Amino acid sequence: MSKFPDRSRGAGWIGFALAAAAVLAPGVAHAEPYIYVARAQLVEVGHSFANQTTATVPGAGVRAFQDPDAGGTERFEIRWYANPPGIPPGAIILLESIQERSPVVKNHVLRTTGKSAGHVRSTIEIPADEIRRGGRVVQWRVRVIWRGQALATQTSPNWEG
């Protein structure tokens, strides 16, 4: 018998010995698979009304006064932070709003097409025709959603729900 093991049969034994040592060694940390957890925070939600410019009445030389709800858009400027390493493409910024003359909750969706990392600024505008039908937004809730999970939520002070 040789003092050196037979290399043709030894490779299997070395693998078995390493596997057995990994299972039987108490207190040895084993490498766990990396599980990605997306995280985000809403920093600020700015709500403003952008009035449409007043148009002149042709031939009269005077400006016409407009109803504030007649023209313009409502703008929600959403500042949020995607924690490192960021959020892959496909995150959704969801604005749920209730208007003055409509008790129905309306959803406005903004989908991200690229990776979101660090400080992000997103803008959602509600068009003038929607404001004419239902009135101005009186209650709102903003959420950052990724793969069906709400990562961050912020509401107006009077939001009920």
Short mmCIF file of C-alpha atoms in Angstrom, two decimals:
data_model
loop_
_atom_site.label_atom_id
_atom_site.label_comp_id
_atom_site.label_asym_id
_atom_site.label_seq_id
_atom_site.Cartn_x
_atom_site.Cartn_y
_atom_site.Cartn_z
CA MET A 1 0.00 0.00 0.00
CA SER A 2 1.33 3.36 -1.02
CA LYS A 3 1.52 6.27 1.39
CA PHE A 4 -0.07 8.50 -1.32
CA PRO A 5 -3.78 7.94 -2.08
CA ASP A 6 -4.95 6.80 -5.47
CA ARG A 7 -5.90 10.01 -7.33
CA SER A 8 -8.59 8.30 -9.40
CA ARG A 9 -10.68 7.51 -6.32
CA GLY A 10 -9.55 10.37 -4.03
CA ALA A 11 -11.40 13.22 -5.78
CA GLY A 12 -14.79 11.85 -4.76
CA TRP A 13 -13.69 11.38 -1.16
CA ILE A 14 -12.40 14.93 -0.89
CA GLY A 15 -15.74 16.35 -2.05
CA PHE A 16 -17.61 14.06 0.34
CA ALA A 17 -15.34 15.04 3.24
CA LEU A 18 -15.83 18.77 2.57
CA ALA A 19 -19.62 18.36 2.34
CA ALA A 20 -19.73 16.31 5.54
CA ALA A 21 -17.58 18.85 7.38
CA ALA A 22 -19.89 21.67 6.29
CA VAL A 23 -22.98 19.82 7.55
CA LEU A 24 -21.50 18.49 10.76
CA ALA A 25 -19.50 21.53 11.88
CA PRO A 26 -21.56 23.33 14.52
CA GLY A 27 -21.38 27.10 14.75
CA VAL A 28 -19.95 27.58 11.27
CA ALA A 29 -21.75 30.27 9.28
CA HIS A 30 -23.14 29.02 5.99
CA ALA A 31 -23.60 31.34 3.03
CA GLU A 32 -27.28 32.16 2.53
CA PRO A 33 -28.59 33.12 -0.91
CA TYR A 34 -28.98 36.90 -1.37
CA ILE A 35 -32.61 37.99 -1.19
CA TYR A 36 -33.34 41.44 -2.64
CA VAL A 37 -35.69 43.62 -0.61
CA ALA A 38 -36.84 46.81 -2.32
CA ARG A 39 -37.21 49.81 0.01
CA ALA A 40 -38.35 53.39 -0.58
CA GLN A 41 -39.52 56.46 1.34
CA LEU A 42 -41.72 59.33 0.24
CA VAL A 43 -39.92 62.57 1.02
CA GLU A 44 -42.52 65.15 -0.04
CA VAL A 45 -45.70 65.44 -2.08
CA GLY A 46 -46.35 68.89 -3.53
CA HIS A 47 -49.90 69.61 -4.73
CA SER A 48 -50.49 72.68 -6.92
CA PHE A 49 -52.95 74.05 -9.47
CA ALA A 50 -51.54 75.48 -12.68
CA ASN A 51 -54.05 77.94 -14.12
CA GLN A 52 -54.38 78.06 -17.86
CA THR A 53 -53.29 81.42 -19.22
CA THR A 54 -56.13 83.85 -19.71
CA ALA A 55 -56.94 84.34 -23.35
CA THR A 56 -57.89 87.65 -24.89
CA VAL A 57 -61.31 88.07 -26.44
CA PRO A 58 -60.79 88.75 -30.14
CA GLY A 59 -61.63 92.28 -31.20
CA ALA A 60 -62.52 93.58 -27.74
CA GLY A 61 -59.01 94.32 -26.52
CA VAL A 62 -59.85 93.14 -22.99
CA ARG A 63 -59.02 89.99 -21.08
CA ALA A 64 -61.75 87.52 -20.26
CA PHE A 65 -62.01 86.32 -16.66
CA GLN A 66 -62.09 82.58 -16.31
CA ASP A 67 -63.61 80.26 -13.77
CA PRO A 68 -60.71 78.74 -11.75
CA ASP A 69 -62.01 75.23 -12.49
CA ALA A 70 -62.49 75.97 -16.20
CA GLY A 71 -58.89 75.55 -17.27
CA GLY A 72 -55.58 74.38 -16.02
CA THR A 73 -54.23 71.25 -14.50
CA GLU A 74 -53.55 69.96 -11.02
CA ARG A 75 -50.00 68.84 -10.51
CA PHE A 76 -48.62 66.43 -7.92
CA GLU A 77 -44.84 66.63 -7.64
CA ILE A 78 -43.66 63.57 -5.75
CA ARG A 79 -40.16 63.42 -4.28
CA TRP A 80 -39.11 59.99 -3.08
CA TYR A 81 -35.99 58.06 -2.23
CA ALA A 82 -35.13 54.54 -3.44
CA ASN A 83 -32.76 52.93 -0.93
CA PRO A 84 -29.57 51.32 -2.30
CA PRO A 85 -29.12 49.30 -4.42
CA GLY A 86 -32.25 50.89 -5.94
CA ILE A 87 -35.45 49.52 -7.43
CA PRO A 88 -35.37 47.70 -10.78
CA PRO A 89 -37.55 48.94 -13.67
CA GLY A 90 -41.28 48.49 -13.17
CA ALA A 91 -41.96 50.48 -10.01
CA ILE A 92 -45.31 52.27 -9.99
CA ILE A 93 -46.18 55.64 -8.49
CA LEU A 94 -49.90 55.49 -7.71
CA LEU A 95 -51.95 58.61 -6.97
CA GLU A 96 -55.43 57.94 -5.61
CA SER A 97 -57.58 61.06 -5.53
CA ILE A 98 -61.09 62.20 -4.59
CA GLN A 99 -62.48 65.31 -6.26
CA GLU A 100 -64.98 67.92 -5.01
CA ARG A 101 -67.97 66.78 -7.08
CA SER A 102 -67.11 63.08 -7.39
CA PRO A 103 -67.01 60.65 -4.44
CA VAL A 104 -65.27 58.01 -6.58
CA VAL A 105 -61.56 57.32 -5.96
CA LYS A 106 -59.64 57.85 -9.19
CA ASN A 107 -56.29 56.21 -9.83
CA HIS A 108 -53.48 57.92 -11.71
CA VAL A 109 -50.56 55.59 -12.48
CA LEU A 110 -47.01 56.52 -13.40
CA ARG A 111 -44.76 53.58 -14.34
CA THR A 112 -40.99 53.80 -14.14
CA THR A 113 -39.15 52.49 -17.18
CA GLY A 114 -35.62 52.52 -15.78
CA LYS A 115 -33.94 51.63 -12.52
CA SER A 116 -34.84 54.02 -9.70
CA ALA A 117 -31.99 54.81 -7.32
CA GLY A 118 -31.41 57.56 -4.79
CA HIS A 119 -33.53 60.71 -4.90
CA VAL A 120 -36.27 60.59 -7.54
CA ARG A 121 -38.74 63.28 -8.64
CA SER A 122 -41.96 62.15 -10.33
CA THR A 123 -44.81 64.33 -11.57
CA ILE A 124 -48.44 63.35 -12.10
CA GLU A 125 -50.81 65.86 -13.72
CA ILE A 126 -54.59 65.72 -13.71
CA PRO A 127 -55.89 67.16 -16.99
CA ALA A 128 -58.25 70.15 -17.21
CA ASP A 129 -61.19 68.14 -18.62
CA GLU A 130 -61.11 65.83 -15.61
CA ILE A 131 -61.09 68.85 -13.28
CA ARG A 132 -64.08 70.36 -15.15
CA ARG A 133 -66.07 67.13 -14.65
CA GLY A 134 -65.24 66.34 -11.01
CA GLY A 135 -63.79 69.52 -9.52
CA ARG A 136 -60.46 70.02 -7.77
CA VAL A 137 -58.78 67.26 -5.76
CA VAL A 138 -59.71 67.46 -2.08
CA GLN A 139 -58.21 64.21 -0.78
CA TRP A 140 -55.27 62.15 -2.04
CA ARG A 141 -52.96 59.25 -1.28
CA VAL A 142 -49.62 58.52 -3.00
CA ARG A 143 -47.92 55.11 -2.99
CA VAL A 144 -44.68 53.71 -4.38
CA ILE A 145 -45.39 50.12 -5.45
CA TRP A 146 -43.07 47.42 -6.69
CA ARG A 147 -44.25 43.89 -7.59
CA GLY A 148 -47.58 44.44 -5.87
CA GLN A 149 -46.09 45.58 -2.57
CA ALA A 150 -46.53 49.13 -1.28
CA LEU A 151 -43.04 50.34 -0.36
CA ALA A 152 -44.08 53.81 0.83
CA THR A 153 -47.37 55.66 1.42
CA GLN A 154 -48.25 59.28 2.13
CA THR A 155 -51.73 60.79 2.41
CA SER A 156 -53.34 64.20 2.62
CA PRO A 157 -54.28 65.19 6.19
CA ASN A 158 -57.98 64.68 5.47
CA TRP A 159 -57.67 61.27 3.73
CA GLU A 160 -60.19 58.77 5.06
CA GLY A 161 -59.50 55.16 4.28
#
